[in-house]
Amino acid sequence: MRLDKFLADTGWGSRKEVKKLLKQGVITVNDLVKKDGKTQVDENSDRVAYAGEILHYQKYFYYMLHKPQGVISATEDKYDETVLDLLSDEDFREDLFPVGRLDKDTEGLLVLTNDGQLAHRLLSPKKHVDKEYFARISGVVTEEDIQMFKEGFALKNGETVKSSQLFIDSIDDSEKLSEIRLVIQEGKFHQVKRMFEAVDKKVVYLKRLRMGALYLDEALALGEYRPLTENELILLETRVCLKR
Ligand code: URA
């Protein structure tokens, strides 16, 4: 591949920025200074270095973010802070985007990547990738709700949702509050909130815990992120989750 592509892919900026960098004479290939972006390099065998430090080729980047409330799942916005604004200058890249959306007031697991094919595979309704949520609900969730969610049903606007698994964690009868976990395989707009609206209840707090077999790392504070490990990347695309 071309040296300028190697550098741009690896996170050294746009083609224009890379050109500037090359002009400075700080990039070497096999210990020889290279200033021409058209120089061909083999990303597996050539030693590309910046000021003597070897650079490892990386095309795709994957991060797990613990999304806080108040931040929107977009790449840019005129008014609100976006999930990409949470990245440090070193990790920020213009081609990163969130895999799927969480509402502004939803917390939890969000994957950021520049791998469009992975995003497509995870979001395709045909793939049935689990999304598990924890929610606090205003209202008492019942066995009938569990049954109805299991069968699939129509939302208030007539749109239908497929079978999902609803688990009751706790019920506070006096306050009329329930804590639940819900596993859905679809990703309709405001889906969880609208599912509870359909049974005349209201989601007052929502957090995504899991995608595929990948759980949110609870060691990440709200707003923190870290790269996914290779194993976690596999878990993300693993549909069946044995842990519960
Ligand atoms: N369902 C919702 O209603 N909101 C989210 O953010 C995610 C799923």
PDB file of C-alpha atoms and ligand atoms in Angstrom:
ATOM      1  CA  MET A   1       0.000   0.000   0.000  1.00  0.00           C
ATOM      2  CA  ARG A   2       1.029   3.627  -0.284  1.00  0.00           C
ATOM      3  CA  LEU A   3       2.926   5.124   2.618  1.00  0.00           C
ATOM      4  CA  ASP A   4       0.464   8.007   2.950  1.00  0.00           C
ATOM      5  CA  LYS A   5      -2.426   5.533   3.231  1.00  0.00           C
ATOM      6  CA  PHE A   6      -0.513   3.507   5.822  1.00  0.00           C
ATOM      7  CA  LEU A   7      -0.037   6.658   7.902  1.00  0.00           C
ATOM      8  CA  ALA A   8      -3.583   7.971   7.447  1.00  0.00           C
ATOM      9  CA  ASP A   9      -5.124   4.588   8.323  1.00  0.00           C
ATOM     10  CA  THR A  10      -2.909   4.260  11.361  1.00  0.00           C
ATOM     11  CA  GLY A  11      -4.239   7.535  12.757  1.00  0.00           C
ATOM     12  CA  TRP A  12      -1.744  10.182  11.663  1.00  0.00           C
ATOM     13  CA  GLY A  13      -4.436  12.426  10.267  1.00  0.00           C
ATOM     14  CA  SER A  14      -5.905  13.201   6.900  1.00  0.00           C
ATOM     15  CA  ARG A  15      -3.964  12.721   3.661  1.00  0.00           C
ATOM     16  CA  LYS A  16      -3.121  16.447   3.799  1.00  0.00           C
ATOM     17  CA  GLU A  17      -1.775  16.234   7.340  1.00  0.00           C
ATOM     18  CA  VAL A  18       0.190  13.129   6.433  1.00  0.00           C
ATOM     19  CA  LYS A  19       1.755  14.960   3.486  1.00  0.00           C
ATOM     20  CA  LYS A  20       2.961  17.682   5.848  1.00  0.00           C
ATOM     21  CA  LEU A  21       4.375  15.088   8.215  1.00  0.00           C
ATOM     22  CA  LEU A  22       6.249  13.359   5.408  1.00  0.00           C
ATOM     23  CA  LYS A  23       7.717  16.689   4.273  1.00  0.00           C
ATOM     24  CA  GLN A  24       9.296  17.101   7.708  1.00  0.00           C
ATOM     25  CA  GLY A  25      11.479  14.043   7.016  1.00  0.00           C
ATOM     26  CA  VAL A  26      10.475  12.281  10.235  1.00  0.00           C
ATOM     27  CA  ILE A  27       9.122   9.115   8.630  1.00  0.00           C
ATOM     28  CA  THR A  28      11.469   6.285   7.758  1.00  0.00           C
ATOM     29  CA  VAL A  29      10.852   3.030   5.944  1.00  0.00           C
ATOM     30  CA  ASN A  30      13.443   0.405   6.807  1.00  0.00           C
ATOM     31  CA  ASP A  31      15.618   3.200   8.291  1.00  0.00           C
ATOM     32  CA  LEU A  32      15.540   5.368   5.141  1.00  0.00           C
ATOM     33  CA  VAL A  33      13.803   8.730   5.284  1.00  0.00           C
ATOM     34  CA  LYS A  34      10.828   8.811   2.909  1.00  0.00           C
ATOM     35  CA  LYS A  35       9.111  12.031   1.946  1.00  0.00           C
ATOM     36  CA  ASP A  36       6.946  10.773  -0.902  1.00  0.00           C
ATOM     37  CA  GLY A  37       3.498   9.523   0.051  1.00  0.00           C
ATOM     38  CA  LYS A  38       3.412   7.340  -3.053  1.00  0.00           C
ATOM     39  CA  THR A  39       6.232   5.132  -1.648  1.00  0.00           C
ATOM     40  CA  GLN A  40       4.968   1.546  -1.576  1.00  0.00           C
ATOM     41  CA  VAL A  41       5.187  -0.280   1.752  1.00  0.00           C
ATOM     42  CA  ASP A  42       4.271  -3.760   2.869  1.00  0.00           C
ATOM     43  CA  GLU A  43       2.417  -3.277   6.151  1.00  0.00           C
ATOM     44  CA  ASN A  44       3.438  -6.766   7.302  1.00  0.00           C
ATOM     45  CA  SER A  45       7.163  -6.727   6.630  1.00  0.00           C
ATOM     46  CA  ASP A  46       8.436  -3.139   6.197  1.00  0.00           C
ATOM     47  CA  ARG A  47       9.553  -1.166   9.252  1.00  0.00           C
ATOM     48  CA  VAL A  48       7.749   2.171   9.118  1.00  0.00           C
ATOM     49  CA  ALA A  49       8.837   4.543  11.874  1.00  0.00           C
ATOM     50  CA  TYR A  50       8.088   8.053  13.168  1.00  0.00           C
ATOM     51  CA  ALA A  51      11.158   9.722  14.689  1.00  0.00           C
ATOM     52  CA  GLY A  52      12.638   6.275  15.194  1.00  0.00           C
ATOM     53  CA  GLU A  53       9.537   4.765  16.798  1.00  0.00           C
ATOM     54  CA  ILE A  54       8.102   1.774  14.893  1.00  0.00           C
ATOM     55  CA  LEU A  55       4.487   2.224  13.802  1.00  0.00           C
ATOM     56  CA  HIS A  56       2.155  -0.747  13.689  1.00  0.00           C
ATOM     57  CA  TYR A  57      -0.398  -0.720  10.943  1.00  0.00           C
ATOM     58  CA  GLN A  58      -3.949  -0.545  12.194  1.00  0.00           C
ATOM     59  CA  LYS A  59      -6.898   0.039   9.978  1.00  0.00           C
ATOM     60  CA  TYR A  60      -9.811  -0.572  12.305  1.00  0.00           C
ATOM     61  CA  PHE A  61     -10.320   0.787  15.781  1.00  0.00           C
ATOM     62  CA  TYR A  62     -12.842  -0.476  18.325  1.00  0.00           C
ATOM     63  CA  TYR A  63     -13.714   1.136  21.645  1.00  0.00           C
ATOM     64  CA  MET A  64     -16.136   0.294  24.412  1.00  0.00           C
ATOM     65  CA  LEU A  65     -17.686   3.450  25.836  1.00  0.00           C
ATOM     66  CA  HIS A  66     -19.763   3.757  29.000  1.00  0.00           C
ATOM     67  CA  LYS A  67     -22.110   6.361  27.605  1.00  0.00           C
ATOM     68  CA  PRO A  68     -23.366   8.899  30.122  1.00  0.00           C
ATOM     69  CA  GLN A  69     -26.685  10.742  29.937  1.00  0.00           C
ATOM     70  CA  GLY A  70     -26.741  14.099  28.164  1.00  0.00           C
ATOM     71  CA  VAL A  71     -24.476  13.029  25.301  1.00  0.00           C
ATOM     72  CA  ILE A  72     -25.850  12.137  21.912  1.00  0.00           C
ATOM     73  CA  SER A  73     -24.972   9.096  19.786  1.00  0.00           C
ATOM     74  CA  ALA A  74     -23.874  11.031  16.726  1.00  0.00           C
ATOM     75  CA  THR A  75     -20.592  12.064  15.189  1.00  0.00           C
ATOM     76  CA  GLU A  76     -21.323  15.778  15.276  1.00  0.00           C
ATOM     77  CA  ASP A  77     -24.010  18.103  16.529  1.00  0.00           C
ATOM     78  CA  LYS A  78     -24.519  21.855  16.634  1.00  0.00           C
ATOM     79  CA  TYR A  79     -25.816  22.008  20.185  1.00  0.00           C
ATOM     80  CA  ASP A  80     -25.049  18.870  22.126  1.00  0.00           C
ATOM     81  CA  GLU A  81     -21.908  17.059  23.134  1.00  0.00           C
ATOM     82  CA  THR A  82     -21.512  13.874  21.094  1.00  0.00           C
ATOM     83  CA  VAL A  83     -20.028  10.526  22.059  1.00  0.00           C
ATOM     84  CA  LEU A  84     -16.991  11.333  19.887  1.00  0.00           C
ATOM     85  CA  ASP A  85     -16.329  14.443  22.007  1.00  0.00           C
ATOM     86  CA  LEU A  86     -15.570  12.042  24.874  1.00  0.00           C
ATOM     87  CA  LEU A  87     -12.480  10.726  23.069  1.00  0.00           C
ATOM     88  CA  SER A  88      -9.043  12.150  23.834  1.00  0.00           C
ATOM     89  CA  ASP A  89      -7.201  14.012  21.066  1.00  0.00           C
ATOM     90  CA  GLU A  90      -4.949  10.972  20.610  1.00  0.00           C
ATOM     91  CA  ASP A  91      -7.830   8.570  20.086  1.00  0.00           C
ATOM     92  CA  PHE A  92     -10.107  10.835  18.078  1.00  0.00           C
ATOM     93  CA  ARG A  93     -10.371  10.020  14.377  1.00  0.00           C
ATOM     94  CA  GLU A  94     -12.811  11.537  11.953  1.00  0.00           C
ATOM     95  CA  ASP A  95     -13.962   8.167  10.658  1.00  0.00           C
ATOM     96  CA  LEU A  96     -15.110   6.815  14.044  1.00  0.00           C
ATOM     97  CA  PHE A  97     -18.826   6.457  14.679  1.00  0.00           C
ATOM     98  CA  PRO A  98     -21.110   4.784  17.247  1.00  0.00           C
ATOM     99  CA  VAL A  99     -22.553   1.368  16.395  1.00  0.00           C
ATOM    100  CA  GLY A 100     -26.261   2.055  16.741  1.00  0.00           C
ATOM    101  CA  ARG A 101     -27.842   4.722  18.844  1.00  0.00           C
ATOM    102  CA  LEU A 102     -28.671   5.187  22.476  1.00  0.00           C
ATOM    103  CA  ASP A 103     -31.044   8.008  23.378  1.00  0.00           C
ATOM    104  CA  LYS A 104     -29.593  11.150  24.925  1.00  0.00           C
ATOM    105  CA  ASP A 105     -30.906  10.080  28.348  1.00  0.00           C
ATOM    106  CA  THR A 106     -29.809   6.419  28.013  1.00  0.00           C
ATOM    107  CA  GLU A 107     -26.582   5.206  29.598  1.00  0.00           C
ATOM    108  CA  GLY A 108     -24.462   2.171  29.036  1.00  0.00           C
ATOM    109  CA  LEU A 109     -22.581   0.137  26.491  1.00  0.00           C
ATOM    110  CA  LEU A 110     -21.797   1.805  23.200  1.00  0.00           C
ATOM    111  CA  VAL A 111     -19.207   0.571  20.726  1.00  0.00           C
ATOM    112  CA  LEU A 112     -17.299   3.132  18.673  1.00  0.00           C
ATOM    113  CA  THR A 113     -15.495   2.003  15.552  1.00  0.00           C
ATOM    114  CA  ASN A 114     -14.479   2.917  12.019  1.00  0.00           C
ATOM    115  CA  ASP A 115     -15.330  -0.596  10.791  1.00  0.00           C
ATOM    116  CA  GLY A 116     -18.472  -0.108   8.741  1.00  0.00           C
ATOM    117  CA  GLN A 117     -18.853  -3.785   7.955  1.00  0.00           C
ATOM    118  CA  LEU A 118     -18.881  -4.748  11.622  1.00  0.00           C
ATOM    119  CA  ALA A 119     -21.521  -2.115  12.286  1.00  0.00           C
ATOM    120  CA  HIS A 120     -23.617  -3.447   9.438  1.00  0.00           C
ATOM    121  CA  ARG A 121     -23.356  -7.012  10.715  1.00  0.00           C
ATOM    122  CA  LEU A 122     -24.336  -5.987  14.239  1.00  0.00           C
ATOM    123  CA  LEU A 123     -27.221  -3.775  13.249  1.00  0.00           C
ATOM    124  CA  SER A 124     -28.755  -5.944  10.576  1.00  0.00           C
ATOM    125  CA  PRO A 125     -32.128  -7.170  11.872  1.00  0.00           C
ATOM    126  CA  LYS A 126     -31.414 -10.497  10.186  1.00  0.00           C
ATOM    127  CA  LYS A 127     -28.509 -11.124  12.553  1.00  0.00           C
ATOM    128  CA  HIS A 128     -30.668 -11.046  15.712  1.00  0.00           C
ATOM    129  CA  VAL A 129     -27.848  -9.754  17.883  1.00  0.00           C
ATOM    130  CA  ASP A 130     -29.022  -9.494  21.511  1.00  0.00           C
ATOM    131  CA  LYS A 131     -29.224  -6.125  23.173  1.00  0.00           C
ATOM    132  CA  GLU A 132     -29.765  -6.367  26.920  1.00  0.00           C
ATOM    133  CA  TYR A 133     -31.028  -3.389  28.908  1.00  0.00           C
ATOM    134  CA  PHE A 134     -31.565  -2.648  32.560  1.00  0.00           C
ATOM    135  CA  ALA A 135     -34.477  -0.302  33.206  1.00  0.00           C
ATOM    136  CA  ARG A 136     -36.283   1.330  36.067  1.00  0.00           C
ATOM    137  CA  ILE A 137     -39.975   1.478  35.270  1.00  0.00           C
ATOM    138  CA  SER A 138     -42.691   3.626  36.729  1.00  0.00           C
ATOM    139  CA  GLY A 139     -45.445   1.024  37.199  1.00  0.00           C
ATOM    140  CA  VAL A 140     -45.623  -2.548  38.381  1.00  0.00           C
ATOM    141  CA  VAL A 141     -44.394  -4.958  35.706  1.00  0.00           C
ATOM    142  CA  THR A 142     -46.457  -8.150  35.667  1.00  0.00           C
ATOM    143  CA  GLU A 143     -46.305 -11.759  34.522  1.00  0.00           C
ATOM    144  CA  GLU A 144     -48.749 -10.755  31.767  1.00  0.00           C
ATOM    145  CA  ASP A 145     -46.211  -8.212  30.509  1.00  0.00           C
ATOM    146  CA  ILE A 146     -43.550 -10.949  30.456  1.00  0.00           C
ATOM    147  CA  GLN A 147     -45.866 -13.182  28.427  1.00  0.00           C
ATOM    148  CA  MET A 148     -46.836 -10.403  26.042  1.00  0.00           C
ATOM    149  CA  PHE A 149     -43.189  -9.420  25.475  1.00  0.00           C
ATOM    150  CA  LYS A 150     -42.388 -13.085  24.819  1.00  0.00           C
ATOM    151  CA  GLU A 151     -45.057 -13.336  22.154  1.00  0.00           C
ATOM    152  CA  GLY A 152     -44.331 -10.042  20.426  1.00  0.00           C
ATOM    153  CA  PHE A 153     -46.970  -7.335  20.096  1.00  0.00           C
ATOM    154  CA  ALA A 154     -48.014  -4.057  18.489  1.00  0.00           C
ATOM    155  CA  LEU A 155     -46.703  -0.720  19.770  1.00  0.00           C
ATOM    156  CA  LYS A 156     -49.100   2.212  20.178  1.00  0.00           C
ATOM    157  CA  ASN A 157     -48.520   3.333  16.575  1.00  0.00           C
ATOM    158  CA  GLY A 158     -49.276  -0.151  15.233  1.00  0.00           C
ATOM    159  CA  GLU A 159     -45.656  -1.107  14.524  1.00  0.00           C
ATOM    160  CA  THR A 160     -44.952  -4.618  15.745  1.00  0.00           C
ATOM    161  CA  VAL A 161     -42.078  -5.832  17.883  1.00  0.00           C
ATOM    162  CA  LYS A 162     -40.790  -9.375  17.879  1.00  0.00           C
ATOM    163  CA  SER A 163     -40.413 -11.723  20.804  1.00  0.00           C
ATOM    164  CA  SER A 164     -38.209 -10.437  23.637  1.00  0.00           C
ATOM    165  CA  GLN A 165     -37.196 -11.691  27.068  1.00  0.00           C
ATOM    166  CA  LEU A 166     -38.303  -9.662  30.058  1.00  0.00           C
ATOM    167  CA  PHE A 167     -36.967 -10.396  33.554  1.00  0.00           C
ATOM    168  CA  ILE A 168     -38.214  -8.734  36.723  1.00  0.00           C
ATOM    169  CA  ASP A 169     -35.343  -7.915  39.102  1.00  0.00           C
ATOM    170  CA  SER A 170     -37.419  -6.209  41.800  1.00  0.00           C
ATOM    171  CA  ILE A 171     -40.791  -4.632  42.432  1.00  0.00           C
ATOM    172  CA  ASP A 172     -41.535  -1.849  44.872  1.00  0.00           C
ATOM    173  CA  ASP A 173     -45.296  -2.124  45.348  1.00  0.00           C
ATOM    174  CA  SER A 174     -45.675   0.942  47.536  1.00  0.00           C
ATOM    175  CA  GLU A 175     -43.752   3.247  45.158  1.00  0.00           C
ATOM    176  CA  LYS A 176     -45.120   1.470  42.073  1.00  0.00           C
ATOM    177  CA  LEU A 177     -41.609   1.047  40.666  1.00  0.00           C
ATOM    178  CA  SER A 178     -40.061  -1.967  38.942  1.00  0.00           C
ATOM    179  CA  GLU A 179     -36.513  -2.851  38.013  1.00  0.00           C
ATOM    180  CA  ILE A 180     -36.234  -5.095  35.000  1.00  0.00           C
ATOM    181  CA  ARG A 181     -33.875  -6.465  32.385  1.00  0.00           C
ATOM    182  CA  LEU A 182     -35.028  -6.758  28.805  1.00  0.00           C
ATOM    183  CA  VAL A 183     -33.307  -8.577  25.959  1.00  0.00           C
ATOM    184  CA  ILE A 184     -34.345  -7.507  22.460  1.00  0.00           C
ATOM    185  CA  GLN A 185     -32.916  -8.444  19.089  1.00  0.00           C
ATOM    186  CA  GLU A 186     -34.240  -5.464  17.183  1.00  0.00           C
ATOM    187  CA  GLY A 187     -33.250  -1.817  17.324  1.00  0.00           C
ATOM    188  CA  LYS A 188     -36.314   0.261  16.558  1.00  0.00           C
ATOM    189  CA  PHE A 189     -36.326   3.945  17.439  1.00  0.00           C
ATOM    190  CA  HIS A 190     -36.928   4.365  21.217  1.00  0.00           C
ATOM    191  CA  GLN A 191     -37.844   0.684  21.224  1.00  0.00           C
ATOM    192  CA  VAL A 192     -37.605  -0.093  24.935  1.00  0.00           C
ATOM    193  CA  LYS A 193     -39.462   3.065  25.957  1.00  0.00           C
ATOM    194  CA  ARG A 194     -42.194   2.421  23.414  1.00  0.00           C
ATOM    195  CA  MET A 195     -42.560  -1.214  24.471  1.00  0.00           C
ATOM    196  CA  PHE A 196     -43.323  -0.141  28.028  1.00  0.00           C
ATOM    197  CA  GLU A 197     -45.611   2.659  26.833  1.00  0.00           C
ATOM    198  CA  ALA A 198     -47.608  -0.045  25.068  1.00  0.00           C
ATOM    199  CA  VAL A 199     -48.294  -1.651  28.468  1.00  0.00           C
ATOM    200  CA  ASP A 200     -49.030   1.764  30.042  1.00  0.00           C
ATOM    201  CA  LYS A 201     -45.772   2.083  31.948  1.00  0.00           C
ATOM    202  CA  LYS A 202     -42.895   4.509  31.708  1.00  0.00           C
ATOM    203  CA  VAL A 203     -39.161   3.945  31.501  1.00  0.00           C
ATOM    204  CA  VAL A 204     -37.560   6.370  33.964  1.00  0.00           C
ATOM    205  CA  TYR A 205     -33.993   5.105  33.664  1.00  0.00           C
ATOM    206  CA  LEU A 206     -32.406   3.042  30.900  1.00  0.00           C
ATOM    207  CA  LYS A 207     -28.979   1.479  30.587  1.00  0.00           C
ATOM    208  CA  ARG A 208     -27.623  -0.919  27.971  1.00  0.00           C
ATOM    209  CA  LEU A 209     -25.717  -3.754  29.599  1.00  0.00           C
ATOM    210  CA  ARG A 210     -24.813  -6.019  26.720  1.00  0.00           C
ATOM    211  CA  MET A 211     -24.548  -6.414  22.941  1.00  0.00           C
ATOM    212  CA  GLY A 212     -24.174  -9.958  21.610  1.00  0.00           C
ATOM    213  CA  ALA A 213     -22.203 -11.658  24.369  1.00  0.00           C
ATOM    214  CA  LEU A 214     -20.240  -8.515  25.211  1.00  0.00           C
ATOM    215  CA  TYR A 215     -21.042  -6.946  28.575  1.00  0.00           C
ATOM    216  CA  LEU A 216     -20.306  -3.370  29.562  1.00  0.00           C
ATOM    217  CA  ASP A 217     -17.117  -3.324  31.644  1.00  0.00           C
ATOM    218  CA  GLU A 218     -18.405  -1.972  34.948  1.00  0.00           C
ATOM    219  CA  ALA A 219     -14.884  -0.777  35.772  1.00  0.00           C
ATOM    220  CA  LEU A 220     -15.459   1.993  33.227  1.00  0.00           C
ATOM    221  CA  ALA A 221     -16.949   5.052  34.909  1.00  0.00           C
ATOM    222  CA  LEU A 222     -19.617   7.006  33.049  1.00  0.00           C
ATOM    223  CA  GLY A 223     -17.975   8.769  30.111  1.00  0.00           C
ATOM    224  CA  GLU A 224     -14.905   6.513  30.146  1.00  0.00           C
ATOM    225  CA  TYR A 225     -13.856   4.244  27.297  1.00  0.00           C
ATOM    226  CA  ARG A 226     -11.143   1.791  26.373  1.00  0.00           C
ATOM    227  CA  PRO A 227     -10.151  -0.277  23.324  1.00  0.00           C
ATOM    228  CA  LEU A 228     -11.929  -3.599  22.898  1.00  0.00           C
ATOM    229  CA  THR A 229      -9.728  -6.653  23.259  1.00  0.00           C
ATOM    230  CA  GLU A 230      -9.618  -9.191  20.429  1.00  0.00           C
ATOM    231  CA  ASN A 231     -11.642 -11.594  22.514  1.00  0.00           C
ATOM    232  CA  GLU A 232     -14.286  -8.950  23.193  1.00  0.00           C
ATOM    233  CA  LEU A 233     -14.575  -8.297  19.500  1.00  0.00           C
ATOM    234  CA  ILE A 234     -15.505 -11.950  19.055  1.00  0.00           C
ATOM    235  CA  LEU A 235     -17.982 -11.748  21.945  1.00  0.00           C
ATOM    236  CA  LEU A 236     -19.641  -8.765  20.316  1.00  0.00           C
ATOM    237  CA  GLU A 237     -20.552 -10.867  17.327  1.00  0.00           C
ATOM    238  CA  THR A 238     -21.526 -13.878  19.382  1.00  0.00           C
ATOM    239  CA  ARG A 239     -25.265 -14.021  19.350  1.00  0.00           C
ATOM    240  CA  VAL A 240     -25.834 -16.516  22.120  1.00  0.00           C
ATOM    241  CA  CYS A 241     -24.953 -15.479  25.628  1.00  0.00           C
ATOM    242  CA  LEU A 242     -24.650 -18.180  28.261  1.00  0.00           C
ATOM    243  CA  LYS A 243     -24.017 -15.920  31.252  1.00  0.00           C
ATOM    244  CA  ARG A 244     -27.112 -14.499  32.896  1.00  0.00           C
TER     245      ARG A 244
HETATM  246  N1  URA B   1     -34.560   1.756  23.531  1.00  0.00           N
HETATM  247  C1  URA B   1     -34.863   3.015  23.889  1.00  0.00           C
HETATM  248  O1  URA B   1     -35.998   3.342  24.072  1.00  0.00           O
HETATM  249  N2  URA B   1     -33.860   3.893  24.023  1.00  0.00           N
HETATM  250  C2  URA B   1     -32.564   3.564  23.859  1.00  0.00           C
HETATM  251  O2  URA B   1     -31.676   4.408  24.021  1.00  0.00           O
HETATM  252  C3  URA B   1     -32.259   2.247  23.506  1.00  0.00           C
HETATM  253  C4  URA B   1     -33.279   1.363  23.329  1.00  0.00           C
END
